[in-house]
Amino acid sequence: MNKQKAILILLLLPLILFMLFLYGPFLLMELLDSSWYYSEEVDIGSFDYNSVLTKAEKAGYEVEGSWPWPGNFSGFEPGDVPEVRESFGSAALVQNIRLNYNENSELIVFACENGTEAGIGTCIAVSNFSHSDPQSSLQLSEFPDDSWMLEKLGLLFGSDEKAPEKYLEALKKAAQNQTWDAEIQVNESPDFPAVYAYLTESSDDSSYDNYALGFYGYPKIGSDTKEVFLKDGSQVGSVKYFVPKAEVVTYDKGNRYIGNRYIGNRYIVELDSSGKVRLEIIMHVGSVRESIPEKEYRVFFREMFEEMELSPEVVGSFEFFHTSLMM
């Protein structure tokens, strides 16, 4: 799959370069001859992510990013895990679960990229980082102990008593015909609440690693966040979440262009399912020496919040910064 992606990128590269050559100067001019306002990220508390975006669309706003939801990303529902719901909201999904046998070997469960005819498939894999030759098969001696594997597979797929033995046998068979690691695909979703309880009980420390950063250092739309669980400084396991993020966009003028000149100021509400929100205004080309009265743009954002059925009062908690670039 990685090879196919690389070929696709190489095929698209000439088109991307041509588009940049054709439209790049205009995009650059817009950035270098305009002003904008932006706020720091504020946690406004929990809200119904899907409902907010549905109301935004019905109000006529443009919605960009991880939505409609679900359906545009593969992952497991976290189930009834209050810690995850409070941290990331009800729309977050689990991308993968890693259980560490030792510093070299781990058991990985993730949502298969291709899925199955019945829906999202579950991939189970065994990896060993001390396996030096990526072109050779993983040896059974490089597997974790059978007792550990059966215990962890039972934790992940405990609804069927025979599943752990069946999956372990399938992994060992797959190792003979695959390279680097052993991987199988099943139709059963993991019991994430049970796995999360095991990770929290087996660790004495945990931390989040959000490594998908965008402009201004904020998470990109649809960010990946990994929660790592440690015991005496060694990793017990980790969970990678997908936190859906979207931008709600509108303009302060119905007609955005007069002739070829862009006149509208673009108002953006960037929000994710965990309750974090950032506000931004990108002003029209030629606005370097212009500004918007604070009362005016706060009223505008309050109206947006009202139409999305978010509390308009929280707009007062955002601190705005104003900057501009001129050619």
Short mmCIF file of C-alpha atoms in Angstrom, two decimals:
data_model
loop_
_atom_site.label_atom_id
_atom_site.label_comp_id
_atom_site.label_asym_id
_atom_site.label_seq_id
_atom_site.Cartn_x
_atom_site.Cartn_y
_atom_site.Cartn_z
CA MET A 1 0.00 0.00 0.00
CA ASN A 2 2.86 2.38 0.80
CA LYS A 3 4.38 1.67 -2.63
CA GLN A 4 1.05 2.46 -4.30
CA LYS A 5 0.79 5.74 -2.40
CA ALA A 6 4.32 6.69 -3.45
CA ILE A 7 3.50 6.00 -7.12
CA LEU A 8 0.30 8.05 -6.85
CA ILE A 9 2.18 10.99 -5.32
CA LEU A 10 4.79 10.87 -8.12
CA LEU A 11 2.01 10.85 -10.73
CA LEU A 12 0.27 13.82 -9.14
CA LEU A 13 3.44 15.84 -8.52
CA PRO A 14 3.61 17.41 -12.03
CA LEU A 15 -0.04 18.51 -11.73
CA ILE A 16 0.57 20.00 -8.27
CA LEU A 17 3.64 21.90 -9.51
CA PHE A 18 1.69 23.21 -12.51
CA MET A 19 -1.15 24.43 -10.27
CA LEU A 20 1.33 26.16 -7.98
CA PHE A 21 2.98 27.80 -10.99
CA LEU A 22 -0.39 28.91 -12.34
CA TYR A 23 -2.10 30.08 -9.14
CA GLY A 24 0.77 30.47 -6.69
CA PRO A 25 1.45 34.15 -7.44
CA PHE A 26 -2.20 35.04 -6.82
CA LEU A 27 -2.30 33.14 -3.53
CA LEU A 28 0.96 34.75 -2.46
CA MET A 29 -0.35 38.20 -3.37
CA GLU A 30 -3.44 37.61 -1.24
CA LEU A 31 -1.30 36.68 1.76
CA LEU A 32 1.24 39.46 1.32
CA ASP A 33 -1.25 42.28 0.82
CA SER A 34 -3.82 41.65 3.52
CA SER A 35 -4.48 41.80 7.24
CA TRP A 36 -5.87 39.19 9.53
CA TYR A 37 -7.03 38.66 13.06
CA TYR A 38 -6.52 35.44 14.97
CA SER A 39 -7.10 34.18 18.48
CA GLU A 40 -5.42 31.66 20.69
CA GLU A 41 -7.17 28.35 21.18
CA VAL A 42 -9.85 28.32 23.89
CA ASP A 43 -11.53 25.29 25.45
CA ILE A 44 -15.22 26.23 25.49
CA GLY A 45 -16.36 22.95 27.05
CA SER A 46 -18.18 19.97 25.63
CA PHE A 47 -20.66 20.25 22.76
CA ASP A 48 -22.25 17.97 20.18
CA TYR A 49 -19.73 18.19 17.35
CA ASN A 50 -21.98 16.68 14.67
CA SER A 51 -24.97 18.76 15.69
CA VAL A 52 -22.98 22.02 15.66
CA LEU A 53 -21.68 21.37 12.14
CA THR A 54 -25.12 20.35 10.90
CA LYS A 55 -26.56 23.63 12.17
CA ALA A 56 -23.64 25.55 10.60
CA GLU A 57 -24.38 24.03 7.21
CA LYS A 58 -28.11 24.74 7.53
CA ALA A 59 -27.26 28.37 8.36
CA GLY A 60 -25.46 28.64 5.02
CA TYR A 61 -21.88 28.48 6.28
CA GLU A 62 -19.16 26.56 4.51
CA VAL A 63 -17.97 23.55 6.51
CA GLU A 64 -14.51 22.18 5.76
CA GLY A 65 -12.62 19.37 7.42
CA SER A 66 -13.56 16.14 9.21
CA TRP A 67 -17.24 16.17 8.39
CA PRO A 68 -19.75 14.75 7.53
CA TRP A 69 -19.10 12.37 10.38
CA PRO A 70 -18.93 9.41 10.59
CA GLY A 71 -18.09 7.99 7.20
CA ASN A 72 -14.95 9.79 6.03
CA PHE A 73 -12.44 8.13 8.31
CA SER A 74 -11.84 4.60 9.58
CA GLY A 75 -11.50 3.89 13.26
CA PHE A 76 -13.02 2.19 16.28
CA GLU A 77 -15.67 3.73 18.49
CA PRO A 78 -14.10 4.15 21.96
CA GLY A 79 -17.30 3.11 23.70
CA ASP A 80 -18.11 4.16 27.24
CA VAL A 81 -14.73 5.48 28.41
CA PRO A 82 -15.36 8.73 30.32
CA GLU A 83 -11.70 9.80 30.24
CA VAL A 84 -11.58 9.64 26.44
CA ARG A 85 -14.98 11.28 25.99
CA GLU A 86 -14.00 14.15 28.31
CA SER A 87 -10.63 14.65 26.61
CA PHE A 88 -11.64 14.34 22.95
CA GLY A 89 -15.44 14.46 22.73
CA SER A 90 -17.94 11.88 21.55
CA ALA A 91 -16.91 12.06 17.87
CA ALA A 92 -13.30 10.92 18.38
CA LEU A 93 -12.22 7.52 17.07
CA VAL A 94 -9.48 5.08 18.03
CA GLN A 95 -7.02 4.53 15.17
CA ASN A 96 -4.77 1.94 16.75
CA ILE A 97 -3.85 0.21 19.99
CA ARG A 98 -0.32 -0.93 20.80
CA LEU A 99 0.47 -3.34 23.62
CA ASN A 100 4.18 -3.66 24.39
CA TYR A 101 5.68 -7.04 25.28
CA ASN A 102 9.14 -5.55 25.73
CA GLU A 103 11.17 -2.69 24.21
CA ASN A 104 11.38 -4.53 20.87
CA SER A 105 8.17 -6.48 20.45
CA GLU A 106 4.54 -5.36 20.40
CA LEU A 107 1.03 -6.40 19.48
CA ILE A 108 -0.82 -3.86 17.34
CA VAL A 109 -4.54 -3.59 16.55
CA PHE A 110 -5.77 -1.01 14.05
CA ALA A 111 -8.64 -0.23 11.72
CA CYS A 112 -7.75 -1.77 8.38
CA GLU A 113 -7.40 0.75 5.59
CA ASN A 114 -9.36 -1.36 3.12
CA GLY A 115 -12.00 -2.60 5.55
CA THR A 116 -14.23 -5.57 4.79
CA GLU A 117 -17.45 -6.17 2.91
CA ALA A 118 -19.27 -6.01 6.24
CA GLY A 119 -17.69 -2.68 7.21
CA ILE A 120 -14.53 -1.62 9.02
CA GLY A 121 -12.09 -4.50 9.36
CA THR A 122 -9.72 -5.01 12.27
CA CYS A 123 -6.08 -5.73 11.56
CA ILE A 124 -3.94 -7.52 14.14
CA ALA A 125 -0.17 -7.45 13.78
CA VAL A 126 2.93 -8.59 15.64
CA SER A 127 6.12 -6.57 15.19
CA ASN A 128 9.64 -6.97 16.49
CA PHE A 129 12.03 -4.03 16.04
CA SER A 130 15.06 -6.28 16.48
CA HIS A 131 14.05 -8.08 13.28
CA SER A 132 16.82 -6.65 11.10
CA ASP A 133 15.88 -7.78 7.58
CA PRO A 134 12.63 -6.18 6.33
CA GLN A 135 12.54 -8.63 3.40
CA SER A 136 12.54 -11.75 5.58
CA SER A 137 9.76 -13.43 7.52
CA LEU A 138 9.25 -12.85 11.21
CA GLN A 139 10.44 -15.92 13.07
CA LEU A 140 8.26 -17.58 15.69
CA SER A 141 11.12 -17.10 18.15
CA GLU A 142 10.60 -13.34 17.67
CA PHE A 143 6.97 -13.54 18.79
CA PRO A 144 6.04 -12.66 22.37
CA ASP A 145 5.42 -15.67 24.63
CA ASP A 146 2.25 -17.57 23.81
CA SER A 147 0.85 -16.98 27.30
CA TRP A 148 1.25 -13.20 26.90
CA MET A 149 -0.27 -13.25 23.42
CA LEU A 150 -3.27 -15.31 24.52
CA GLU A 151 -3.84 -13.03 27.48
CA LYS A 152 -3.73 -9.84 25.39
CA LEU A 153 -5.80 -11.26 22.54
CA GLY A 154 -8.36 -12.35 25.13
CA LEU A 155 -8.36 -8.81 26.53
CA LEU A 156 -8.90 -7.36 23.07
CA PHE A 157 -11.44 -9.90 21.82
CA GLY A 158 -12.91 -11.44 24.95
CA SER A 159 -16.40 -12.06 23.58
CA ASP A 160 -15.30 -15.34 21.97
CA GLU A 161 -13.35 -17.71 24.23
CA LYS A 162 -11.82 -19.48 21.23
CA ALA A 163 -10.77 -16.25 19.47
CA PRO A 164 -7.34 -15.80 21.17
CA GLU A 165 -6.09 -19.26 20.16
CA LYS A 166 -7.57 -18.92 16.67
CA TYR A 167 -5.99 -15.50 16.09
CA LEU A 168 -2.60 -16.56 17.50
CA GLU A 169 -2.52 -19.58 15.21
CA ALA A 170 -3.46 -17.39 12.24
CA LEU A 171 -0.69 -14.88 13.10
CA LYS A 172 1.94 -17.63 13.26
CA LYS A 173 0.77 -18.99 9.91
CA ALA A 174 0.79 -15.51 8.37
CA ALA A 175 4.37 -14.95 9.55
CA GLN A 176 5.57 -17.72 7.22
CA ASN A 177 4.22 -15.94 4.12
CA GLN A 178 4.82 -12.28 5.01
CA THR A 179 7.85 -10.09 5.55
CA TRP A 180 8.86 -7.82 8.42
CA ASP A 181 5.83 -8.54 10.63
CA ALA A 182 2.85 -10.88 10.87
CA GLU A 183 -0.59 -9.47 10.14
CA ILE A 184 -4.13 -10.80 9.85
CA GLN A 185 -7.54 -9.21 9.35
CA VAL A 186 -10.65 -10.11 11.36
CA ASN A 187 -14.25 -8.92 11.44
CA GLU A 188 -14.39 -8.34 15.21
CA SER A 189 -13.83 -4.92 16.78
CA PRO A 190 -11.64 -4.71 19.90
CA ASP A 191 -13.14 -4.20 23.35
CA PHE A 192 -11.64 -0.75 23.85
CA PRO A 193 -13.09 -0.04 27.32
CA ALA A 194 -11.47 -3.25 28.60
CA VAL A 195 -8.14 -2.39 26.94
CA TYR A 196 -8.19 1.16 28.31
CA ALA A 197 -8.91 -0.11 31.81
CA TYR A 198 -5.95 -2.51 31.52
CA LEU A 199 -3.61 0.27 30.33
CA THR A 200 -4.58 2.66 33.12
CA GLU A 201 -4.32 -0.04 35.79
CA SER A 202 -0.99 -1.34 34.47
CA SER A 203 0.73 2.05 34.24
CA ASP A 204 1.88 4.68 36.70
CA ASP A 205 2.12 7.55 34.20
CA SER A 206 0.63 8.65 30.89
CA SER A 207 1.00 11.57 28.49
CA TYR A 208 -0.48 12.90 25.26
CA ASP A 209 1.50 13.50 22.10
CA ASN A 210 -0.23 15.68 19.51
CA TYR A 211 2.12 15.67 16.54
CA ALA A 212 -0.07 16.91 13.66
CA LEU A 213 0.56 20.66 13.72
CA GLY A 214 -0.54 23.25 11.25
CA PHE A 215 -0.32 27.04 10.80
CA TYR A 216 0.55 28.91 14.03
CA GLY A 217 1.48 25.56 15.56
CA TYR A 218 -2.14 24.51 16.08
CA PRO A 219 -3.36 20.99 15.25
CA LYS A 220 -4.32 20.37 11.65
CA ILE A 221 -7.90 19.73 10.70
CA GLY A 222 -8.47 16.20 11.90
CA SER A 223 -5.54 15.76 14.25
CA ASP A 224 -3.84 12.61 15.48
CA THR A 225 -3.18 12.40 19.20
CA LYS A 226 -1.35 9.55 20.88
CA GLU A 227 -1.76 8.64 24.55
CA VAL A 228 1.26 6.77 25.91
CA PHE A 229 1.13 4.64 29.07
CA LEU A 230 4.30 4.04 31.10
CA LYS A 231 5.30 1.82 34.00
CA ASP A 232 8.60 2.64 35.75
CA GLY A 233 9.60 4.61 32.66
CA SER A 234 8.94 1.75 30.20
CA GLN A 235 6.07 1.83 27.73
CA VAL A 236 3.20 -0.51 28.53
CA GLY A 237 1.16 0.51 25.52
CA SER A 238 -0.34 3.40 23.61
CA VAL A 239 -3.54 4.49 21.90
CA LYS A 240 -3.70 6.72 18.84
CA TYR A 241 -6.88 8.77 18.51
CA PHE A 242 -8.33 10.70 15.62
CA VAL A 243 -9.92 13.92 16.88
CA PRO A 244 -12.18 15.35 14.15
CA LYS A 245 -11.61 19.03 13.47
CA ALA A 246 -13.42 21.39 11.13
CA GLU A 247 -13.58 24.99 9.97
CA VAL A 248 -16.86 26.88 9.71
CA VAL A 249 -16.37 29.69 7.20
CA THR A 250 -18.46 32.67 6.10
CA TYR A 251 -17.98 36.17 4.70
CA ASP A 252 -19.12 39.57 5.90
CA LYS A 253 -20.32 40.52 2.40
CA GLY A 254 -22.67 38.52 0.24
CA ASN A 255 -20.75 39.46 -2.92
CA ARG A 256 -17.16 38.40 -2.40
CA TYR A 257 -15.88 39.94 -5.64
CA ILE A 258 -16.39 43.15 -7.57
CA GLY A 259 -14.87 42.46 -10.96
CA ASN A 260 -11.62 40.68 -10.17
CA ARG A 261 -11.16 42.28 -6.77
CA TYR A 262 -11.93 40.30 -3.65
CA ILE A 263 -13.79 42.48 -1.14
CA GLY A 264 -15.12 40.09 1.49
CA ASN A 265 -13.52 39.45 4.88
CA ARG A 266 -13.51 35.76 5.70
CA TYR A 267 -14.58 34.75 9.22
CA ILE A 268 -13.44 31.33 10.42
CA VAL A 269 -14.44 29.30 13.45
CA GLU A 270 -12.02 26.38 13.82
CA LEU A 271 -13.23 23.76 16.27
CA ASP A 272 -12.64 20.14 17.21
CA SER A 273 -14.73 17.54 18.94
CA SER A 274 -12.89 17.99 22.24
CA GLY A 275 -14.29 21.52 22.64
CA LYS A 276 -11.25 23.52 21.57
CA VAL A 277 -12.02 26.53 19.36
CA ARG A 278 -9.92 29.14 17.56
CA LEU A 279 -11.23 32.19 15.69
CA GLU A 280 -9.74 33.92 12.68
CA ILE A 281 -10.55 36.72 10.23
CA ILE A 282 -8.73 36.91 6.91
CA MET A 283 -9.31 40.33 5.41
CA HIS A 284 -9.54 41.13 1.71
CA VAL A 285 -6.58 41.89 -0.56
CA GLY A 286 -5.38 45.45 -0.09
CA SER A 287 -6.43 45.57 3.58
CA VAL A 288 -2.94 46.06 5.02
CA ARG A 289 -3.74 49.51 6.45
CA GLU A 290 -7.31 48.63 7.38
CA SER A 291 -8.77 47.31 10.61
CA ILE A 292 -12.12 46.12 11.93
CA PRO A 293 -13.57 47.61 15.14
CA GLU A 294 -13.37 45.01 17.89
CA LYS A 295 -17.04 45.44 18.75
CA GLU A 296 -17.97 44.72 15.15
CA TYR A 297 -16.08 41.46 14.72
CA ARG A 298 -17.11 40.17 18.16
CA VAL A 299 -20.76 40.78 17.27
CA PHE A 300 -20.21 38.90 14.01
CA PHE A 301 -18.72 35.88 15.79
CA ARG A 302 -21.48 35.94 18.41
CA GLU A 303 -24.05 35.69 15.62
CA MET A 304 -22.17 32.71 14.16
CA PHE A 305 -22.10 31.01 17.56
CA GLU A 306 -25.82 31.59 18.04
CA GLU A 307 -26.67 30.02 14.68
CA MET A 308 -24.53 26.99 15.54
CA GLU A 309 -26.23 26.89 18.98
CA LEU A 310 -22.96 27.47 20.80
CA SER A 311 -22.97 29.91 23.70
CA PRO A 312 -22.36 33.41 22.23
CA GLU A 313 -21.09 34.62 25.61
CA VAL A 314 -17.86 32.60 25.25
CA VAL A 315 -16.77 34.88 22.37
CA GLY A 316 -15.81 37.36 25.09
CA SER A 317 -13.16 34.93 26.37
CA PHE A 318 -11.15 35.03 23.13
CA GLU A 319 -8.17 37.38 22.87
CA PHE A 320 -7.51 38.58 19.33
CA PHE A 321 -4.23 39.53 17.68
CA HIS A 322 -3.99 41.68 14.57
CA THR A 323 -1.21 41.41 12.02
CA SER A 324 -0.61 42.17 8.34
CA LEU A 325 1.87 41.67 5.52
CA MET A 326 2.50 44.04 2.61
CA MET A 327 4.24 43.36 -0.70
#
